[in-house]
PDB file of C-alpha atoms in Angstrom:
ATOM      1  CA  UNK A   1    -124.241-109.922-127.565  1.00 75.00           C
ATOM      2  CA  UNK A   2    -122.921-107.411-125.557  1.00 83.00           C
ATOM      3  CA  UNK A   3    -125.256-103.779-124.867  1.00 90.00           C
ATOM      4  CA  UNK A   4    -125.527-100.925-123.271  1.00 95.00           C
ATOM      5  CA  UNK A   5    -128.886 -98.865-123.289  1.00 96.00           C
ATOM      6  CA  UNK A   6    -128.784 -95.076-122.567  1.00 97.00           C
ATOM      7  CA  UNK A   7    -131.242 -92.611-123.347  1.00 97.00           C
ATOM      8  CA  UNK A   8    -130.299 -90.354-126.742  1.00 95.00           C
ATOM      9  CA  UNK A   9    -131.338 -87.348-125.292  1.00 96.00           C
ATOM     10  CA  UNK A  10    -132.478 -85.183-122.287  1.00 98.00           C
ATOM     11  CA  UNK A  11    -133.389 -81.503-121.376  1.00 98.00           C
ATOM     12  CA  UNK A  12    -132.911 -79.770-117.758  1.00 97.00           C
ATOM     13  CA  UNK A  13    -133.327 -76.347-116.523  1.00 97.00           C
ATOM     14  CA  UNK A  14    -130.249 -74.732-115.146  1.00 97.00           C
ATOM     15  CA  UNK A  15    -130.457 -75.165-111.446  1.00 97.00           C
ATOM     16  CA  UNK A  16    -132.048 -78.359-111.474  1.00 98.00           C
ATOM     17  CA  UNK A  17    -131.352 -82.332-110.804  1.00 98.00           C
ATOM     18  CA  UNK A  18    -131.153 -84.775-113.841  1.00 98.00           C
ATOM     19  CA  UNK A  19    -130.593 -88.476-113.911  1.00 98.00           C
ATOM     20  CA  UNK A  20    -129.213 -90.282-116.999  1.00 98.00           C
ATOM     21  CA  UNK A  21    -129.940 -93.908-116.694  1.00 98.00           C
ATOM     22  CA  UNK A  22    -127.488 -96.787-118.309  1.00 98.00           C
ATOM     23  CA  UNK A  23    -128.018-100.588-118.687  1.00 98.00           C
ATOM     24  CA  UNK A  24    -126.198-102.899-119.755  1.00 97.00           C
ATOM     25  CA  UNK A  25    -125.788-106.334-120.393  1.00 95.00           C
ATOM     26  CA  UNK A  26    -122.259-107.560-121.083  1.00 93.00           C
ATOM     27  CA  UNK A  27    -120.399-110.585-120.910  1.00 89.00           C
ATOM     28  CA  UNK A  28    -118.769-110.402-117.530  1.00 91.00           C
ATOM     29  CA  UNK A  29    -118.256-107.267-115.623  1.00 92.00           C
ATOM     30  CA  UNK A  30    -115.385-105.134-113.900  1.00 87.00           C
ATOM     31  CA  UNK A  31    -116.688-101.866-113.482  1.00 90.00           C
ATOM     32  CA  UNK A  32    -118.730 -99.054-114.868  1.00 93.00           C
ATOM     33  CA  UNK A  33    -117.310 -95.828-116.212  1.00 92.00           C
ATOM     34  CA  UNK A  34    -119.020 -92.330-116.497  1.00 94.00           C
ATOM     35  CA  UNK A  35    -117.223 -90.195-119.046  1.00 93.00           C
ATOM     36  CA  UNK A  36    -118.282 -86.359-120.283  1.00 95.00           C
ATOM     37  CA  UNK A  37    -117.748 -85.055-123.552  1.00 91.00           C
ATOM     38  CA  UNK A  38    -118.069 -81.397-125.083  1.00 92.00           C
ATOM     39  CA  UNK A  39    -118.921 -81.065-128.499  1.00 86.00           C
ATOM     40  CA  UNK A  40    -116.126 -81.318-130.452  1.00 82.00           C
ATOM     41  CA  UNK A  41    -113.369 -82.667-127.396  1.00 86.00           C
ATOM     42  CA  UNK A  42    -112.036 -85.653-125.792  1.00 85.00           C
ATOM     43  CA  UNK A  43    -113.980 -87.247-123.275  1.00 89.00           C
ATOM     44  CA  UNK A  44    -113.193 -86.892-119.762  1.00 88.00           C
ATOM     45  CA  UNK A  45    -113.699 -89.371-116.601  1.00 86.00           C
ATOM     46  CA  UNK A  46    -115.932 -88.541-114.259  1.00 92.00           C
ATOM     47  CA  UNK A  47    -117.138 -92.015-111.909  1.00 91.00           C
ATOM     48  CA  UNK A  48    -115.888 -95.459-111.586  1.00 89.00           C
ATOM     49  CA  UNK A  49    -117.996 -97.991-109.922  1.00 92.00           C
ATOM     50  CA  UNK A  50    -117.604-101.605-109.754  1.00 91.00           C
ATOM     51  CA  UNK A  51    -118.925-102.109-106.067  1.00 93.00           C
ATOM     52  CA  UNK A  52    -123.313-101.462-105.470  1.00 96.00           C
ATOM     53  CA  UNK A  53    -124.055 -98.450-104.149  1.00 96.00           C
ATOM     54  CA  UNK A  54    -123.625 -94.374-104.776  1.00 96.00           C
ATOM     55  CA  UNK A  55    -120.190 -92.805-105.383  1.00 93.00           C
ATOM     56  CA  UNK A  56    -120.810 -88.774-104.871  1.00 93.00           C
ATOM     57  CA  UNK A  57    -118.348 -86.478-106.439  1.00 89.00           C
ATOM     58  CA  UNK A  58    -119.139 -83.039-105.768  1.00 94.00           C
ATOM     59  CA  UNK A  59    -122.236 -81.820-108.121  1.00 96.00           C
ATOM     60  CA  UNK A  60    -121.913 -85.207-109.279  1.00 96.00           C
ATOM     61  CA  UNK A  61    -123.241 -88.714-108.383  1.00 97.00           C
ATOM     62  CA  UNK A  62    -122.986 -92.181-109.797  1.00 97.00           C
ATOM     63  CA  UNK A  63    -124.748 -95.437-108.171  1.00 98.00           C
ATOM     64  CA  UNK A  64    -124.860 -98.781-109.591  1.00 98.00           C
ATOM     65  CA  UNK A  65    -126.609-102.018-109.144  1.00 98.00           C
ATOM     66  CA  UNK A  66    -124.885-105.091-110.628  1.00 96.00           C
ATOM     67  CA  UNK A  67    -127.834-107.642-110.118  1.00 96.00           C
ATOM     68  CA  UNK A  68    -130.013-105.312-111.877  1.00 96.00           C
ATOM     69  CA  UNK A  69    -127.424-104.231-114.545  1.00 97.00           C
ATOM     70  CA  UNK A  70    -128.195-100.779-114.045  1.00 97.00           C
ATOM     71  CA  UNK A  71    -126.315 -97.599-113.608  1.00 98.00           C
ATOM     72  CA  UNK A  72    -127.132 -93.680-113.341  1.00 98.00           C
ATOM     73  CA  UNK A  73    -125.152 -90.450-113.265  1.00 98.00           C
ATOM     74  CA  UNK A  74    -126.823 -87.972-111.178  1.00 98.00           C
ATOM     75  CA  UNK A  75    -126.255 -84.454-111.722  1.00 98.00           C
ATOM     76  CA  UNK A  76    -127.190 -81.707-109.097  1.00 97.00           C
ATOM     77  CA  UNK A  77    -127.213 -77.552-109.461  1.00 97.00           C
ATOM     78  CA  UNK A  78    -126.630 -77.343-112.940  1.00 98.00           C
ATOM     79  CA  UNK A  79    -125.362 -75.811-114.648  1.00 97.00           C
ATOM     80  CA  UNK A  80    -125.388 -74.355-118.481  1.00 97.00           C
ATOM     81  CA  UNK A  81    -121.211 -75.842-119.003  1.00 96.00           C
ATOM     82  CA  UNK A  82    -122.800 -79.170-118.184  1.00 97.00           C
ATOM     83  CA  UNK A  83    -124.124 -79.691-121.368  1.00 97.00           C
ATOM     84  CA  UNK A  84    -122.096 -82.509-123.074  1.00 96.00           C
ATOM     85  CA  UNK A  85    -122.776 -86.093-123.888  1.00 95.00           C
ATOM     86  CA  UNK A  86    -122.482 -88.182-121.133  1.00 97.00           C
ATOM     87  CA  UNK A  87    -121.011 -91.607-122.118  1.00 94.00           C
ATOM     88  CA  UNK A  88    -121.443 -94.636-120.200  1.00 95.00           C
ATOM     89  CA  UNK A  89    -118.909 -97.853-120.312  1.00 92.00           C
ATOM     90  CA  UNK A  90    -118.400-101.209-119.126  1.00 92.00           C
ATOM     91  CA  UNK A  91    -115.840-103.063-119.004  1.00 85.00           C
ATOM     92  CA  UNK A  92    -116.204-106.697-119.801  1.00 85.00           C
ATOM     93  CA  UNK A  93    -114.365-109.986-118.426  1.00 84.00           C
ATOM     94  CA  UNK A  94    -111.713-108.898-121.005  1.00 77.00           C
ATOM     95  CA  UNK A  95    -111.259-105.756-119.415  1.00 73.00           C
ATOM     96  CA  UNK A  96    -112.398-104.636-122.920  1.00 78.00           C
ATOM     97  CA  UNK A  97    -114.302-101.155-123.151  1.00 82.00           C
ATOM     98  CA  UNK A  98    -117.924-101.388-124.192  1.00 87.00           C
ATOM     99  CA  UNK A  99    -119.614 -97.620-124.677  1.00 89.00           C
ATOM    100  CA  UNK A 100    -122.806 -96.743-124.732  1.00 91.00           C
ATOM    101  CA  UNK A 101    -123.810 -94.470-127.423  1.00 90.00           C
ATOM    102  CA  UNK A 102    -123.869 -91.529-125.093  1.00 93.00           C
ATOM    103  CA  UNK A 103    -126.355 -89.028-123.711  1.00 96.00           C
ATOM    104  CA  UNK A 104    -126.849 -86.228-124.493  1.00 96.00           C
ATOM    105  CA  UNK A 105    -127.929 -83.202-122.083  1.00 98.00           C
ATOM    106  CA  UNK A 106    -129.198 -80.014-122.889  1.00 97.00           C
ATOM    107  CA  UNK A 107    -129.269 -77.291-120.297  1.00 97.00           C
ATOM    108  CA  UNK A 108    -132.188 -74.404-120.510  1.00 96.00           C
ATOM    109  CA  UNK A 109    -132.006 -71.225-118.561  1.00 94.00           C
TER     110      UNK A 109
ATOM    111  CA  UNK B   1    -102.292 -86.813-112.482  1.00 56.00           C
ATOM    112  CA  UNK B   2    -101.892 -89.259-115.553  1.00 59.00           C
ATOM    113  CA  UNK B   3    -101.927 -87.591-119.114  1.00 85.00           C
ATOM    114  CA  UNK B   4    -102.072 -88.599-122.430  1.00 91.00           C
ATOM    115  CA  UNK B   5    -100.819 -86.080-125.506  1.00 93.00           C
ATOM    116  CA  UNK B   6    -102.063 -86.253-129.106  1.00 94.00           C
ATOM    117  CA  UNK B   7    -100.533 -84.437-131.985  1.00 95.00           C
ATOM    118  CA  UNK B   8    -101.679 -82.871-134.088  1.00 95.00           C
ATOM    119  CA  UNK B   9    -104.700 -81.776-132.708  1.00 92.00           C
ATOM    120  CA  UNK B  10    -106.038 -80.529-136.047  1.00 93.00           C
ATOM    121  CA  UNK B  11    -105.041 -81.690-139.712  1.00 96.00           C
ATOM    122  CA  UNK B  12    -105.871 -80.888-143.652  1.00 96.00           C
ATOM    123  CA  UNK B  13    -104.486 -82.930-145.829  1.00 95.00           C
ATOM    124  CA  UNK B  14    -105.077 -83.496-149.683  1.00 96.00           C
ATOM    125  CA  UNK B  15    -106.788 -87.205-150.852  1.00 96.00           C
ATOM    126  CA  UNK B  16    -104.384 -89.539-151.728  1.00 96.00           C
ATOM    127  CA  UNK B  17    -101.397 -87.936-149.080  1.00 97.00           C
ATOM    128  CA  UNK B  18    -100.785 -90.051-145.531  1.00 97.00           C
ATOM    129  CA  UNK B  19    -101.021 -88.415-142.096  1.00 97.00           C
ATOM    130  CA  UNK B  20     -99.445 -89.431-138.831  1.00 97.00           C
ATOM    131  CA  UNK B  21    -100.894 -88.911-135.305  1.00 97.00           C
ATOM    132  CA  UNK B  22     -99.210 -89.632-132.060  1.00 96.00           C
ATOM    133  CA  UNK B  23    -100.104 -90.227-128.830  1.00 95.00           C
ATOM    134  CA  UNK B  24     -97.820 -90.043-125.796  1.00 94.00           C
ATOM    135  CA  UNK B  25     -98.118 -91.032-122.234  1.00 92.00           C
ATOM    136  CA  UNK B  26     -96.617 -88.294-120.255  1.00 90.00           C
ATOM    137  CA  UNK B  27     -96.328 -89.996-116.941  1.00 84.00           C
ATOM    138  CA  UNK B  28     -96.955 -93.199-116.471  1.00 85.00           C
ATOM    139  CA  UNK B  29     -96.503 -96.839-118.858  1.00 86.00           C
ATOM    140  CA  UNK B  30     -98.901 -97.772-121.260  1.00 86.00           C
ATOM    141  CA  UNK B  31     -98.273-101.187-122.754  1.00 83.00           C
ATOM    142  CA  UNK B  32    -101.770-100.689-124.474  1.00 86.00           C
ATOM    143  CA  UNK B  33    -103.346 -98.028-126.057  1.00 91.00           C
ATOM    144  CA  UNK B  34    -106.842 -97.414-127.550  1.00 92.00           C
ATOM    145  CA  UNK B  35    -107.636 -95.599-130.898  1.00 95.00           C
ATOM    146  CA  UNK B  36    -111.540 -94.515-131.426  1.00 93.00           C
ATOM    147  CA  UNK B  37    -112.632 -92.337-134.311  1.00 93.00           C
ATOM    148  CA  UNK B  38    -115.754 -90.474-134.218  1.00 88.00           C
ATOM    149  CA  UNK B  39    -117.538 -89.030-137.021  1.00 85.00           C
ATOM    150  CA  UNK B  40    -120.125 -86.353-135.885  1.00 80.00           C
ATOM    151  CA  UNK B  41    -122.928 -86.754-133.603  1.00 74.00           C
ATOM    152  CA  UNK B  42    -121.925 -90.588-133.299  1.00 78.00           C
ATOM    153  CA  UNK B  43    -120.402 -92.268-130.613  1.00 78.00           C
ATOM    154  CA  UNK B  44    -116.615 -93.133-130.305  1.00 83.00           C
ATOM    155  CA  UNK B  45    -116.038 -96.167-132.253  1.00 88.00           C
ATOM    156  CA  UNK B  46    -112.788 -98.580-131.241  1.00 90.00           C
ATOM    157  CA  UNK B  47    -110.954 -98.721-134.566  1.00 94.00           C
ATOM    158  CA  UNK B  48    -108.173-100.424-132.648  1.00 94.00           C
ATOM    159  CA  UNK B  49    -105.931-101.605-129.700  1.00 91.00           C
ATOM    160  CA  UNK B  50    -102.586-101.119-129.424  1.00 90.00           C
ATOM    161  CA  UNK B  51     -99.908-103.456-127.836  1.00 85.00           C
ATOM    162  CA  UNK B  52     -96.644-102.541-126.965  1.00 85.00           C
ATOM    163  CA  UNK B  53     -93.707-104.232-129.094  1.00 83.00           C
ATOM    164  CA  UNK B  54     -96.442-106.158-130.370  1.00 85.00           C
ATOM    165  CA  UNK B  55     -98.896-106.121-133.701  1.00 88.00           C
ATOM    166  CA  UNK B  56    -101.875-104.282-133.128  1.00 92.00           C
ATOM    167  CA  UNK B  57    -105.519-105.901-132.893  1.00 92.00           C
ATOM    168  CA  UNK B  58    -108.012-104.261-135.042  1.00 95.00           C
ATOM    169  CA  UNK B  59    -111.931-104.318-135.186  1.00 92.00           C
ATOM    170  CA  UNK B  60    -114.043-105.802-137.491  1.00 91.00           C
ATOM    171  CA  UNK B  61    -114.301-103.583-140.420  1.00 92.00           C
ATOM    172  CA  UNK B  62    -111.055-101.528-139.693  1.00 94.00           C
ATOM    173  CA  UNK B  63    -108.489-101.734-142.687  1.00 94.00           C
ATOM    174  CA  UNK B  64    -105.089-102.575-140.931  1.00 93.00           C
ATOM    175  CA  UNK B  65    -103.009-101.483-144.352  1.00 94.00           C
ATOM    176  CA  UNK B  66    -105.247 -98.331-144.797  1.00 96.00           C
ATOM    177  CA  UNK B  67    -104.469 -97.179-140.947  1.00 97.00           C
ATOM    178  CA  UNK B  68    -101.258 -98.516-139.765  1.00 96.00           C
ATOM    179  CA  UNK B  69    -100.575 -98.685-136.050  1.00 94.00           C
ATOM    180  CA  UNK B  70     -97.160 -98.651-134.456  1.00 91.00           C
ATOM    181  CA  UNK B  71     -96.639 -99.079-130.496  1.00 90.00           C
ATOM    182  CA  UNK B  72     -92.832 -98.653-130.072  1.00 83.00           C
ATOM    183  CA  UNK B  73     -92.170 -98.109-126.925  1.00 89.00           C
ATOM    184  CA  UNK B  74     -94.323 -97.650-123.652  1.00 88.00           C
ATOM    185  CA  UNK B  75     -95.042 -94.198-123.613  1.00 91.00           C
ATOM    186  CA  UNK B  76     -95.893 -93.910-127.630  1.00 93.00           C
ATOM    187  CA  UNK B  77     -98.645 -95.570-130.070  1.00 94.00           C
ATOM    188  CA  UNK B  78     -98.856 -93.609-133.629  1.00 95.00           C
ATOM    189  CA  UNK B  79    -101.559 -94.187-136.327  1.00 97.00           C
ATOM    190  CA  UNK B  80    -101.005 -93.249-139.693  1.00 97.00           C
ATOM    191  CA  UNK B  81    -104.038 -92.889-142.481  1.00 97.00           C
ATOM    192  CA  UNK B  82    -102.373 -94.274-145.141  1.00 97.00           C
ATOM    193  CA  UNK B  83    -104.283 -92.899-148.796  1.00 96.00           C
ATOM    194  CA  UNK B  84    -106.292 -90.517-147.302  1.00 96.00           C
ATOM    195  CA  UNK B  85    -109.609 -90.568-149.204  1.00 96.00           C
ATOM    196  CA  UNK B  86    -112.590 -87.366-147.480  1.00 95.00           C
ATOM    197  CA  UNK B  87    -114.619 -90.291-146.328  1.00 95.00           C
ATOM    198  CA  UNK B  88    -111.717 -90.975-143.358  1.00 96.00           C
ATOM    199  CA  UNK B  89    -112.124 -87.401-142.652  1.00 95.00           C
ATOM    200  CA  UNK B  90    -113.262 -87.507-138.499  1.00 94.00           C
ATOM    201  CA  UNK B  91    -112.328 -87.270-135.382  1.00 93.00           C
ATOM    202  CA  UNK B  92    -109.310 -89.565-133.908  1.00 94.00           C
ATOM    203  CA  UNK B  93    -109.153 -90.032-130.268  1.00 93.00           C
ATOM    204  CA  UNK B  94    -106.192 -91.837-128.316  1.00 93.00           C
ATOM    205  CA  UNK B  95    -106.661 -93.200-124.976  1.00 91.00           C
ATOM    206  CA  UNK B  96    -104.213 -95.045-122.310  1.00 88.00           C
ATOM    207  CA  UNK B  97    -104.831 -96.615-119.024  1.00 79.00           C
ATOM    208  CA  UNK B  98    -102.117 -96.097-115.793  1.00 73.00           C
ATOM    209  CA  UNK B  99    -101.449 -99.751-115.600  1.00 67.00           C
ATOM    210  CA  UNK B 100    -100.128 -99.000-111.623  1.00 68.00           C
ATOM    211  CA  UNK B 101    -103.406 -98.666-110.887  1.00 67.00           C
ATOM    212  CA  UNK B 102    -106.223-101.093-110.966  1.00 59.00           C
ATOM    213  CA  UNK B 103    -109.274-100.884-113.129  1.00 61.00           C
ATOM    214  CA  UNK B 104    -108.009 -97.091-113.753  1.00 67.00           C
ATOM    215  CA  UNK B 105    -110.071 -95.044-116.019  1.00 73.00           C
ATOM    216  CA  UNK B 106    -109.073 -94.652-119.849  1.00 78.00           C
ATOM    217  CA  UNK B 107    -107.122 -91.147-120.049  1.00 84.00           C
ATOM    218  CA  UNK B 108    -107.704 -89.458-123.115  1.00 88.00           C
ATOM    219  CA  UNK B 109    -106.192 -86.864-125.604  1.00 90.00           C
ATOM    220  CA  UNK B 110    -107.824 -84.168-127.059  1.00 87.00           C
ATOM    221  CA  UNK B 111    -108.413 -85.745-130.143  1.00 91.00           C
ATOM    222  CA  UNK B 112    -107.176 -85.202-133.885  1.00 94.00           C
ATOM    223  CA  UNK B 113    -109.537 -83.903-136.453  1.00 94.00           C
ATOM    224  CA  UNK B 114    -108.647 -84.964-139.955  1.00 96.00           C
ATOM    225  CA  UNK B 115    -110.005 -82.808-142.748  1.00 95.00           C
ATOM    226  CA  UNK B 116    -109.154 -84.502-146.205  1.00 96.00           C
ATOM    227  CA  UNK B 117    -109.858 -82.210-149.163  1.00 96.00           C
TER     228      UNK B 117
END
């Protein structure tokens, strides 16, 4: 079957780095999508990667390794709005969506 | 940059009564269209798919009389909750991907939350 492992919850201090971790094993594979979502909202994109490597956005980072079926988002200086779920997805040799159950990050002062 | 619409963005409605969300694709053609509902603290959870001029194709465990899924043209997808019951009270979320460009990300709207009483 198809799965995508992500940790249920983290805590960061304001200021800080935090890595959220994704892995997945899926049937077929044409990229890896980061998504954020407030309590209560939509999500919103934040990374695409289908290619190895680290894509850096800003505050924000995503790498991914394909042979190891591993992804993180990165997040540097941050900050108390960043705390949100952050969702991971794949999307299979269907192009179908496959989400991860989300992450999500609290922020301490 | 693309954007996707959903209305209403809040509902109550009595048990038994049906509701109707939309969900538009401002600028660009979406010949498919996602809908996810999420019930609190859970993850989204594809109800459906949505194919232009086409019937939709619905998850395991998703009633396709109870929520009825129209994709009329290429900028508009509705769902209607047919016989509302509290337990279908959540949180509906469209989503749309720009076609013109490859492997784009799902665009989302903001999301309908259905309160039946």
């Amino acid at each position: 079957g198809q799965n995508i492992d992500q940790p249920t919850e983290m805590t960061a201090t304001e200021g800080a780095i935090v890595q959220i971790n994704c892995t997945y094993q899926t049937s077929g594979f044409n990229g890896l999508f980061w998504y954020q979502q407030h309590a209560g909202e939509a999500p919103t994109f934040l990374s695409y990667n289908v290619l190895d490597g680290l894509e850096e956005k800003g505050r924000f980072s995503s790498f991914l390794s394909r042979s190891k079926g591993y992804s993180y988002l990165l997040l540097k200086e941050l900050q108390m709005k960043d705390s949100a779920s952050y969702l991971c997805a794949v999307l299979d040799s269907n192009y179908q969506l496959i989400w991860g159950a989300g992450t999500k990050l609290i922020i301490k002062p | 940059g693309a954007v996707v619409s959903q209305h209403p963005s809040w509902v109550i409605c009595k048990s038994g009564t049906s509701v109707k969300i939309e969900c538009r694709s401002l600028d660009f053609q979406a010949t498919t269209m996602f809908w996810y509902r999420q019930f609190p603290k859970q993850s989204l959870m594809l109800m459906a798919t949505s194919n232009e001029g086409s019937k939709a194709t619905y998850e395991q465990g998703v009633e396709k009389d109870k929520f009825l899924i129209n994709h009329a043209s290429l900028t508009l997808s509705t769902l209607t909750v047919t016989s509302a019951h509290p337990e279908d009270s959540s949180f509906y979320i469209c989503s749309a991907r720009d076609l013109r460009t490859d492997n784009s990300p799902l665009h989302f709207g903001n999301g309908t939350r259905l309160t039946v009483t």
